């Protein structure tokens, strides 16, 4: 049972405060976790509690830390840590608001994850075994790797947020990471030849060139794949996180600032993206439309749904929103970010709901991350089939890749790798 909770204010990869937490169980087992934080957050996400005032420009988390060791600690003291659903239900019951804004989703998730890690420690099993549904073997996910960043992650050098490599042709997780690192290097070479600076990296470790058009990023990426000696399409598919809400204007138009404020209606944006899909080997489109454009999403899914259409800010890891999406035939995949909902149990519920309805799942880090690797274990144990944690550099990114590389190396043929099937089918 949970005996004691300690918490403190630490820093995330952007140098912003974040909640750190350690849970101690009777018997001496322990778990420790930090929580991540987004920059292009969805309107319907669970709420982080920030202090305001002048410390850390208002971004301090001392109130969240205080809630973790008082309200939340009292709620779970004596609860069996092995019963994660009971722990998470007790945590959620401390906050009557729908988005955990009173106690703080950052405090809640820190306790939820640290408790799960303590329970795994008590059982002397890795976290991925603890979180797996009974009878489920772990599944190594297909990685989706950031190569070029724009939007809120790179000073809005271009409007679209993420251009990613999906190494569908690799036969193992290790080979997938090697392919991805090669693509990043090849793309950097191509950009350098065009006179772009490649020394600085964006929030997720990707390149952040100021290109004249969004489509230009796709040309550079395809050239980078070829420079790496790989085949666009068969070796490396392309994923795009449009993060469209970020450039949606009040009047309902999408405004591409990098292209001289070109204005597109929702239908025109879908046609623009359809044009990209015809010209480039795009296999996944994330947040292709605004977070509340249910009609546009359903139309986009009808038009482009033979590709993965992934809802991030659209679903915000929320079971109710995903249910509506399933009913409306909007999107066909869900991005899962535990801090969008607040507890591990609720995130797991979304994964299962998705798989039960033929929706694919991509477990995802945030643009503000930490040195923790627990996300990798969740992807394995929950069999999400895909994972997105940023580029092949910056330690907060490599912590997750390295954890998966370690597990593949240690388990060898005893662990299944999703490979291209991770994106071509729900994998539960
Ligand atoms: P965020 O970005 O963490 O800034 O929200 C990640 C994403 O949009 O996928
Ligand atoms: Zn996104």
GROMACS .gro file of C-alpha atoms and ligand atoms in nm:
model
  438
    1UNK     CA    1   0.000   0.000   0.000
    2UNK     CA    2   0.104   0.363  -0.056
    3UNK     CA    3   0.285   0.498   0.249
    4UNK     CA    4   0.432   0.832   0.154
    5UNK     CA    5   0.450   1.079  -0.134
    6UNK     CA    6   0.716   1.344  -0.181
    7UNK     CA    7   0.717   1.599  -0.463
    8UNK     CA    8   0.933   1.885  -0.586
    9UNK     CA    9   0.965   2.142  -0.860
   10UNK     CA   10   1.211   2.035  -1.132
   11UNK     CA   11   1.275   2.150  -1.490
   12UNK     CA   12   1.164   2.016  -1.826
   13UNK     CA   13   1.357   2.018  -2.155
   14UNK     CA   14   1.251   2.375  -2.233
   15UNK     CA   15   1.374   2.493  -1.893
   16UNK     CA   16   1.019   2.531  -1.764
   17UNK     CA   17   0.925   2.405  -1.418
   18UNK     CA   18   0.761   2.065  -1.394
   19UNK     CA   19   0.637   1.837  -1.117
   20UNK     CA   20   0.864   1.560  -0.990
   21UNK     CA   21   0.721   1.300  -0.753
   22UNK     CA   22   0.833   0.995  -0.559
   23UNK     CA   23   0.594   0.736  -0.417
   24UNK     CA   24   0.706   0.507  -0.135
   25UNK     CA   25   0.515   0.186  -0.058
   26UNK     CA   26   0.498  -0.021   0.260
   27UNK     CA   27   0.781  -0.268   0.220
   28UNK     CA   28   1.014  -0.005   0.073
   29UNK     CA   29   0.940  -0.018  -0.303
   30UNK     CA   30   0.966   0.322  -0.475
   31UNK     CA   31   0.876   0.492  -0.801
   32UNK     CA   32   0.972   0.835  -0.931
   33UNK     CA   33   0.837   1.038  -1.223
   34UNK     CA   34   0.844   1.379  -1.390
   35UNK     CA   35   0.562   1.498  -1.613
   36UNK     CA   36   0.594   1.654  -1.963
   37UNK     CA   37   0.426   1.967  -2.098
   38UNK     CA   38   0.301   2.076  -2.442
   39UNK     CA   39   0.340   2.403  -2.634
   40UNK     CA   40   0.068   2.354  -2.894
   41UNK     CA   41  -0.183   2.232  -2.640
   42UNK     CA   42  -0.542   2.149  -2.729
   43UNK     CA   43  -0.825   2.358  -2.585
   44UNK     CA   44  -0.986   2.049  -2.434
   45UNK     CA   45  -0.680   1.906  -2.257
   46UNK     CA   46  -0.654   1.846  -1.885
   47UNK     CA   47  -0.518   2.158  -1.717
   48UNK     CA   48  -0.173   2.209  -1.575
   49UNK     CA   49  -0.165   2.412  -1.256
   50UNK     CA   50   0.088   2.698  -1.283
   51UNK     CA   51   0.159   2.946  -1.002
   52UNK     CA   52   0.141   3.279  -1.188
   53UNK     CA   53   0.325   3.572  -1.030
   54UNK     CA   54   0.685   3.647  -1.114
   55UNK     CA   55   0.886   3.333  -1.026
   56UNK     CA   56   0.978   3.153  -1.351
   57UNK     CA   57   0.766   3.411  -1.538
   58UNK     CA   58   0.455   3.268  -1.374
   59UNK     CA   59   0.527   2.909  -1.483
   60UNK     CA   60   0.622   2.775  -1.138
   61UNK     CA   61   0.448   2.459  -1.014
   62UNK     CA   62   0.477   2.499  -0.635
   63UNK     CA   63   0.101   2.484  -0.590
   64UNK     CA   64   0.083   2.160  -0.791
   65UNK     CA   65   0.371   2.019  -0.586
   66UNK     CA   66   0.191   2.116  -0.269
   67UNK     CA   67  -0.131   1.949  -0.390
   68UNK     CA   68   0.059   1.628  -0.466
   69UNK     CA   69   0.186   1.595  -0.108
   70UNK     CA   70  -0.139   1.705   0.061
   71UNK     CA   71  -0.473   1.646  -0.118
   72UNK     CA   72  -0.350   1.373  -0.350
   73UNK     CA   73  -0.133   1.197  -0.090
   74UNK     CA   74  -0.427   1.186   0.152
   75UNK     CA   75  -0.655   1.047  -0.118
   76UNK     CA   76  -0.432   0.748  -0.194
   77UNK     CA   77  -0.261   0.679   0.139
   78UNK     CA   78  -0.319   0.314   0.225
   79UNK     CA   79  -0.456   0.229  -0.122
   80UNK     CA   80  -0.304  -0.082  -0.287
   81UNK     CA   81  -0.058   0.048  -0.548
   82UNK     CA   82  -0.106  -0.266  -0.757
   83UNK     CA   83  -0.466  -0.163  -0.818
   84UNK     CA   84  -0.383   0.122  -1.058
   85UNK     CA   85  -0.747   0.180  -1.149
   86UNK     CA   86  -0.836   0.235  -0.780
   87UNK     CA   87  -0.540   0.467  -0.734
   88UNK     CA   88  -0.629   0.672  -1.039
   89UNK     CA   89  -0.999   0.686  -0.947
   90UNK     CA   90  -0.906   0.817  -0.601
   91UNK     CA   91  -0.678   1.080  -0.758
   92UNK     CA   92  -0.947   1.195  -1.000
   93UNK     CA   93  -1.208   1.214  -0.723
   94UNK     CA   94  -1.010   1.494  -0.558
   95UNK     CA   95  -1.107   1.737  -0.835
   96UNK     CA   96  -1.471   1.805  -0.924
   97UNK     CA   97  -1.382   2.009  -1.236
   98UNK     CA   98  -1.380   1.817  -1.566
   99UNK     CA   99  -1.020   1.906  -1.656
  100UNK     CA  100  -0.846   1.863  -1.320
  101UNK     CA  101  -0.783   2.238  -1.312
  102UNK     CA  102  -0.818   2.272  -0.935
  103UNK     CA  103  -0.567   2.012  -0.820
  104UNK     CA  104  -0.367   2.029  -1.146
  105UNK     CA  105  -0.332   1.753  -1.406
  106UNK     CA  106   0.046   1.791  -1.372
  107UNK     CA  107   0.022   1.693  -1.003
  108UNK     CA  108  -0.223   1.409  -1.072
  109UNK     CA  109  -0.018   1.250  -1.352
  110UNK     CA  110   0.304   1.271  -1.149
  111UNK     CA  111   0.143   1.070  -0.869
  112UNK     CA  112  -0.026   0.828  -1.111
  113UNK     CA  113   0.299   0.742  -1.294
  114UNK     CA  114   0.519   0.733  -0.983
  115UNK     CA  115   0.270   0.495  -0.819
  116UNK     CA  116   0.273   0.262  -1.120
  117UNK     CA  117   0.653   0.259  -1.115
  118UNK     CA  118   0.651   0.185  -0.741
  119UNK     CA  119   0.408  -0.103  -0.798
  120UNK     CA  120   0.637  -0.242  -1.070
  121UNK     CA  121   0.932  -0.210  -0.831
  122UNK     CA  122   0.737  -0.396  -0.561
  123UNK     CA  123   0.661  -0.677  -0.805
  124UNK     CA  124   1.016  -0.671  -0.944
  125UNK     CA  125   0.882  -0.648  -1.298
  126UNK     CA  126   0.935  -0.378  -1.561
  127UNK     CA  127   0.662  -0.115  -1.599
  128UNK     CA  128   0.560  -0.250  -1.940
  129UNK     CA  129   0.461  -0.582  -1.781
  130UNK     CA  130   0.269  -0.412  -1.500
  131UNK     CA  131   0.056  -0.196  -1.732
  132UNK     CA  132  -0.020  -0.468  -1.986
  133UNK     CA  133  -0.370  -0.616  -1.997
  134UNK     CA  134  -0.379  -0.977  -1.874
  135UNK     CA  135  -0.243  -1.214  -2.137
  136UNK     CA  136  -0.099  -0.938  -2.359
  137UNK     CA  137   0.262  -0.978  -2.471
  138UNK     CA  138   0.464  -0.656  -2.513
  139UNK     CA  139   0.485  -0.511  -2.866
  140UNK     CA  140   0.774  -0.291  -2.983
  141UNK     CA  141   0.621   0.009  -3.162
  142UNK     CA  142   0.695   0.151  -3.506
  143UNK     CA  143   0.864   0.488  -3.441
  144UNK     CA  144   0.752   0.815  -3.600
  145UNK     CA  145   1.060   1.039  -3.594
  146UNK     CA  146   1.070   1.419  -3.616
  147UNK     CA  147   1.304   1.550  -3.887
  148UNK     CA  148   1.181   1.905  -3.963
  149UNK     CA  149   0.993   2.126  -3.718
  150UNK     CA  150   0.790   2.441  -3.767
  151UNK     CA  151   0.500   2.610  -3.594
  152UNK     CA  152   0.507   2.650  -3.217
  153UNK     CA  153   0.813   2.425  -3.190
  154UNK     CA  154   1.050   2.626  -3.410
  155UNK     CA  155   0.965   2.994  -3.390
  156UNK     CA  156   0.697   2.952  -3.662
  157UNK     CA  157   0.964   2.928  -3.935
  158UNK     CA  158   0.697   2.743  -4.134
  159UNK     CA  159   0.331   2.692  -4.038
  160UNK     CA  160   0.314   2.313  -4.027
  161UNK     CA  161   0.451   2.180  -3.698
  162UNK     CA  162   0.612   1.847  -3.775
  163UNK     CA  163   0.752   1.657  -4.074
  164UNK     CA  164   0.841   1.306  -3.963
  165UNK     CA  165   1.010   0.995  -4.099
  166UNK     CA  166   0.832   0.662  -4.051
  167UNK     CA  167   1.084   0.384  -4.119
  168UNK     CA  168   0.834   0.131  -4.253
  169UNK     CA  169   1.101  -0.070  -4.437
  170UNK     CA  170   1.312  -0.147  -4.129
  171UNK     CA  171   1.290  -0.503  -3.998
  172UNK     CA  172   1.373  -0.428  -3.634
  173UNK     CA  173   1.335  -0.140  -3.394
  174UNK     CA  174   1.712  -0.086  -3.392
  175UNK     CA  175   1.719  -0.070  -3.771
  176UNK     CA  176   1.425   0.172  -3.764
  177UNK     CA  177   1.620   0.410  -3.538
  178UNK     CA  178   1.932   0.378  -3.755
  179UNK     CA  179   1.727   0.459  -4.069
  180UNK     CA  180   1.576   0.760  -3.892
  181UNK     CA  181   1.912   0.897  -3.778
  182UNK     CA  182   2.038   0.859  -4.136
  183UNK     CA  183   1.741   1.052  -4.271
  184UNK     CA  184   1.798   1.330  -4.020
  185UNK     CA  185   2.164   1.352  -4.120
  186UNK     CA  186   2.083   1.339  -4.493
  187UNK     CA  187   1.819   1.611  -4.453
  188UNK     CA  188   2.064   1.831  -4.261
  189UNK     CA  189   2.315   1.790  -4.545
  190UNK     CA  190   2.058   1.890  -4.806
  191UNK     CA  191   1.956   2.195  -4.603
  192UNK     CA  192   2.317   2.301  -4.544
  193UNK     CA  193   2.382   2.288  -4.920
  194UNK     CA  194   2.085   2.519  -4.968
  195UNK     CA  195   2.239   2.768  -4.727
  196UNK     CA  196   2.028   2.694  -4.420
  197UNK     CA  197   2.177   2.682  -4.073
  198UNK     CA  198   2.151   2.332  -3.926
  199UNK     CA  199   2.339   2.385  -3.599
  200UNK     CA  200   2.036   2.479  -3.393
  201UNK     CA  201   1.764   2.231  -3.310
  202UNK     CA  202   1.393   2.279  -3.248
  203UNK     CA  203   1.205   2.176  -2.930
  204UNK     CA  204   1.191   1.808  -3.028
  205UNK     CA  205   1.544   1.788  -3.169
  206UNK     CA  206   1.439   1.839  -3.531
  207UNK     CA  207   1.577   2.085  -3.786
  208UNK     CA  208   1.397   2.422  -3.795
  209UNK     CA  209   1.479   2.587  -4.129
  210UNK     CA  210   1.290   2.896  -4.245
  211UNK     CA  211   1.162   2.760  -4.577
  212UNK     CA  212   0.958   2.972  -4.821
  213UNK     CA  213   0.666   2.725  -4.828
  214UNK     CA  214   0.532   2.438  -4.620
  215UNK     CA  215   0.542   2.210  -4.921
  216UNK     CA  216   0.913   2.295  -4.950
  217UNK     CA  217   0.974   2.099  -4.630
  218UNK     CA  218   0.843   1.787  -4.806
  219UNK     CA  219   1.084   1.840  -5.098
  220UNK     CA  220   1.373   1.872  -4.855
  221UNK     CA  221   1.267   1.564  -4.660
  222UNK     CA  222   1.234   1.349  -4.972
  223UNK     CA  223   1.579   1.470  -5.084
  224UNK     CA  224   1.711   1.387  -4.736
  225UNK     CA  225   1.571   1.033  -4.753
  226UNK     CA  226   1.738   0.981  -5.092
  227UNK     CA  227   2.064   1.133  -4.964
  228UNK     CA  228   2.052   0.875  -4.684
  229UNK     CA  229   2.048   0.602  -4.949
  230UNK     CA  230   1.690   0.506  -4.864
  231UNK     CA  231   1.379   0.479  -5.078
  232UNK     CA  232   1.098   0.730  -5.010
  233UNK     CA  233   0.782   0.525  -4.964
  234UNK     CA  234   0.911   0.170  -4.932
  235UNK     CA  235   1.185   0.239  -4.674
  236UNK     CA  236   1.062   0.566  -4.526
  237UNK     CA  237   0.704   0.691  -4.524
  238UNK     CA  238   0.631   1.051  -4.432
  239UNK     CA  239   0.405   1.165  -4.149
  240UNK     CA  240   0.292   1.525  -4.114
  241UNK     CA  241   0.160   1.690  -3.798
  242UNK     CA  242  -0.025   1.985  -3.947
  243UNK     CA  243  -0.133   2.110  -3.601
  244UNK     CA  244  -0.392   2.314  -3.792
  245UNK     CA  245  -0.553   2.472  -3.485
  246UNK     CA  246  -0.231   2.670  -3.447
  247UNK     CA  247  -0.299   2.868  -3.765
  248UNK     CA  248  -0.679   2.874  -3.758
  249UNK     CA  249  -0.806   3.235  -3.756
  250UNK     CA  250  -1.116   3.364  -3.576
  251UNK     CA  251  -1.312   3.374  -3.902
  252UNK     CA  252  -1.263   3.002  -3.965
  253UNK     CA  253  -0.988   3.038  -4.227
  254UNK     CA  254  -0.650   2.871  -4.205
  255UNK     CA  255  -0.378   3.132  -4.255
  256UNK     CA  256  -0.034   3.023  -4.376
  257UNK     CA  257   0.190   3.303  -4.244
  258UNK     CA  258   0.504   3.152  -4.401
  259UNK     CA  259   0.339   3.175  -4.744
  260UNK     CA  260   0.247   3.545  -4.738
  261UNK     CA  261  -0.062   3.489  -4.521
  262UNK     CA  262  -0.227   3.261  -4.778
  263UNK     CA  263  -0.585   3.201  -4.656
  264UNK     CA  264  -0.759   2.866  -4.696
  265UNK     CA  265  -1.108   2.750  -4.607
  266UNK     CA  266  -1.135   2.407  -4.440
  267UNK     CA  267  -1.226   2.251  -4.776
  268UNK     CA  268  -0.931   2.424  -4.943
  269UNK     CA  269  -0.693   2.304  -4.673
  270UNK     CA  270  -0.813   1.946  -4.729
  271UNK     CA  271  -0.752   1.987  -5.104
  272UNK     CA  272  -0.408   2.131  -5.037
  273UNK     CA  273  -0.323   1.829  -4.818
  274UNK     CA  274  -0.470   1.591  -5.077
  275UNK     CA  275  -0.231   1.747  -5.329
  276UNK     CA  276   0.062   1.683  -5.095
  277UNK     CA  277  -0.050   1.321  -5.053
  278UNK     CA  278  -0.053   1.270  -5.430
  279UNK     CA  279   0.297   1.407  -5.474
  280UNK     CA  280   0.476   1.272  -5.165
  281UNK     CA  281   0.472   0.935  -4.982
  282UNK     CA  282   0.261   1.063  -4.691
  283UNK     CA  283   0.118   0.783  -4.480
  284UNK     CA  284  -0.008   0.977  -4.178
  285UNK     CA  285  -0.169   1.319  -4.131
  286UNK     CA  286  -0.214   1.453  -3.778
  287UNK     CA  287  -0.447   1.738  -3.679
  288UNK     CA  288  -0.522   1.814  -4.043
  289UNK     CA  289  -0.806   2.039  -3.931
  290UNK     CA  290  -0.897   2.251  -3.630
  291UNK     CA  291  -0.971   2.086  -3.298
  292UNK     CA  292  -1.347   2.153  -3.309
  293UNK     CA  293  -1.417   2.114  -3.680
  294UNK     CA  294  -1.612   1.786  -3.657
  295UNK     CA  295  -1.768   1.829  -4.001
  296UNK     CA  296  -1.435   1.909  -4.167
  297UNK     CA  297  -1.273   1.609  -3.998
  298UNK     CA  298  -1.544   1.373  -4.125
  299UNK     CA  299  -1.503   1.512  -4.479
  300UNK     CA  300  -1.125   1.483  -4.462
  301UNK     CA  301  -1.158   1.123  -4.343
  302UNK     CA  302  -1.384   1.038  -4.635
  303UNK     CA  303  -1.144   1.205  -4.879
  304UNK     CA  304  -0.809   1.093  -4.733
  305UNK     CA  305  -0.899   0.810  -4.496
  306UNK     CA  306  -0.697   0.545  -4.684
  307UNK     CA  307  -0.410   0.710  -4.495
  308UNK     CA  308  -0.372   0.736  -4.122
  309UNK     CA  309  -0.568   1.039  -4.005
  310UNK     CA  310  -0.453   1.106  -3.654
  311UNK     CA  311  -0.635   1.314  -3.393
  312UNK     CA  312  -0.417   1.488  -3.135
  313UNK     CA  313  -0.567   1.822  -3.024
  314UNK     CA  314  -0.886   1.685  -3.184
  315UNK     CA  315  -0.929   1.391  -2.942
  316UNK     CA  316  -0.699   1.509  -2.656
  317UNK     CA  317  -0.682   1.149  -2.525
  318UNK     CA  318  -1.044   1.183  -2.415
  319UNK     CA  319  -1.274   0.879  -2.435
  320UNK     CA  320  -1.587   1.090  -2.491
  321UNK     CA  321  -1.436   1.279  -2.783
  322UNK     CA  322  -1.301   0.955  -2.930
  323UNK     CA  323  -1.647   0.794  -2.903
  324UNK     CA  324  -1.795   1.084  -3.095
  325UNK     CA  325  -1.519   1.052  -3.357
  326UNK     CA  326  -1.592   0.681  -3.400
  327UNK     CA  327  -1.964   0.755  -3.440
  328UNK     CA  328  -1.905   1.041  -3.689
  329UNK     CA  329  -1.632   0.850  -3.880
  330UNK     CA  330  -1.392   1.133  -3.805
  331UNK     CA  331  -1.021   1.035  -3.815
  332UNK     CA  332  -0.906   0.672  -3.794
  333UNK     CA  333  -0.629   0.697  -3.535
  334UNK     CA  334  -0.572   0.862  -3.201
  335UNK     CA  335  -0.259   1.022  -3.058
  336UNK     CA  336  -0.231   0.926  -2.691
  337UNK     CA  337  -0.064   1.169  -2.450
  338UNK     CA  338  -0.112   1.073  -2.085
  339UNK     CA  339  -0.091   1.433  -1.965
  340UNK     CA  340  -0.380   1.534  -2.190
  341UNK     CA  341  -0.608   1.329  -1.964
  342UNK     CA  342  -0.425   1.317  -1.630
  343UNK     CA  343  -0.400   0.949  -1.528
  344UNK     CA  344  -0.250   0.634  -1.677
  345UNK     CA  345  -0.577   0.445  -1.637
  346UNK     CA  346  -0.772   0.699  -1.842
  347UNK     CA  347  -0.507   0.698  -2.114
  348UNK     CA  348  -0.518   0.317  -2.123
  349UNK     CA  349  -0.897   0.327  -2.155
  350UNK     CA  350  -0.860   0.543  -2.467
  351UNK     CA  351  -0.610   0.298  -2.618
  352UNK     CA  352  -0.849   0.008  -2.563
  353UNK     CA  353  -1.149   0.197  -2.693
  354UNK     CA  354  -0.952   0.282  -3.007
  355UNK     CA  355  -0.838  -0.075  -3.070
  356UNK     CA  356  -1.187  -0.216  -3.007
  357UNK     CA  357  -1.314   0.012  -3.284
  358UNK     CA  358  -1.039  -0.039  -3.539
  359UNK     CA  359  -0.869   0.294  -3.467
  360UNK     CA  360  -0.488   0.293  -3.464
  361UNK     CA  361  -0.295   0.438  -3.170
  362UNK     CA  362   0.025   0.642  -3.148
  363UNK     CA  363   0.169   0.699  -2.803
  364UNK     CA  364   0.326   1.045  -2.790
  365UNK     CA  365   0.566   1.256  -2.589
  366UNK     CA  366   0.523   1.633  -2.556
  367UNK     CA  367   0.739   1.913  -2.695
  368UNK     CA  368   0.843   1.986  -2.335
  369UNK     CA  369   0.981   1.654  -2.209
  370UNK     CA  370   1.194   1.509  -1.931
  371UNK     CA  371   1.468   1.251  -1.892
  372UNK     CA  372   1.211   0.987  -1.792
  373UNK     CA  373   1.157   0.680  -2.011
  374UNK     CA  374   0.824   0.549  -1.878
  375UNK     CA  375   0.649   0.648  -2.201
  376UNK     CA  376   0.841   0.374  -2.383
  377UNK     CA  377   0.707   0.113  -2.139
  378UNK     CA  378   0.350   0.230  -2.191
  379UNK     CA  379   0.384   0.185  -2.569
  380UNK     CA  380   0.514  -0.169  -2.516
  381UNK     CA  381   0.264  -0.278  -2.254
  382UNK     CA  382  -0.040  -0.117  -2.414
  383UNK     CA  383   0.061  -0.246  -2.761
  384UNK     CA  384   0.000   0.094  -2.919
  385UNK     CA  385   0.183  -0.014  -3.236
  386UNK     CA  386   0.337   0.332  -3.292
  387UNK     CA  387   0.530   0.587  -3.085
  388UNK     CA  388   0.629   0.950  -3.146
  389UNK     CA  389   0.886   1.111  -2.917
  390UNK     CA  390   1.070   1.363  -3.135
  391UNK     CA  391   1.400   1.339  -3.320
  392UNK     CA  392   1.708   1.119  -3.282
  393UNK     CA  393   1.888   1.371  -3.063
  394UNK     CA  394   1.839   1.558  -2.733
  395UNK     CA  395   1.851   1.333  -2.429
  396UNK     CA  396   1.486   1.375  -2.334
  397UNK     CA  397   1.408   1.214  -2.674
  398UNK     CA  398   1.681   0.951  -2.677
  399UNK     CA  399   1.585   0.838  -2.324
  400UNK     CA  400   1.271   0.685  -2.479
  401UNK     CA  401   1.440   0.542  -2.791
  402UNK     CA  402   1.722   0.400  -2.576
  403UNK     CA  403   1.478   0.224  -2.346
  404UNK     CA  404   1.316   0.052  -2.646
  405UNK     CA  405   1.657  -0.031  -2.796
  406UNK     CA  406   1.761  -0.187  -2.463
  407UNK     CA  407   1.449  -0.401  -2.445
  408UNK     CA  408   1.487  -0.522  -2.803
  409UNK     CA  409   1.854  -0.604  -2.743
  410UNK     CA  410   1.778  -0.792  -2.421
  411UNK     CA  411   1.468  -0.981  -2.532
  412UNK     CA  412   1.582  -1.039  -2.890
  413UNK     CA  413   1.354  -1.275  -3.081
  414UNK     CA  414   1.129  -1.308  -2.775
  415UNK     CA  415   0.969  -0.972  -2.843
  416UNK     CA  416   0.754  -0.883  -3.139
  417UNK     CA  417   0.827  -0.566  -3.342
  418UNK     CA  418   0.520  -0.401  -3.496
  419UNK     CA  419   0.705  -0.269  -3.803
  420UNK     CA  420   0.492  -0.138  -4.088
  421UNK     CA  421   0.190  -0.326  -3.949
  422UNK     CA  422   0.187  -0.073  -3.663
  423UNK     CA  423   0.046   0.184  -3.902
  424UNK     CA  424  -0.154  -0.038  -4.135
  425UNK     CA  425  -0.381  -0.189  -3.870
  426UNK     CA  426  -0.501  -0.149  -3.515
  427UNK     CA  427  -0.271  -0.384  -3.327
  428UNK     CA  428  -0.462  -0.505  -3.024
  429LIG     P1  429   0.294   1.962  -2.804
  429LIG     O1  430   0.327   1.904  -2.948
  429LIG     O2  431   0.353   1.874  -2.702
  429LIG     O3  432   0.356   2.100  -2.808
  429LIG     O4  433   0.143   1.969  -2.795
  429LIG     C1  434   0.327   1.767  -2.980
  429LIG     C2  435   0.228   1.737  -3.089
  429LIG     O5  436   0.155   1.827  -3.133
  429LIG     O6  437   0.215   1.624  -3.131
  430LIG    ZN1  438   0.027   1.699  -3.266
   0.00000   0.00000   0.00000
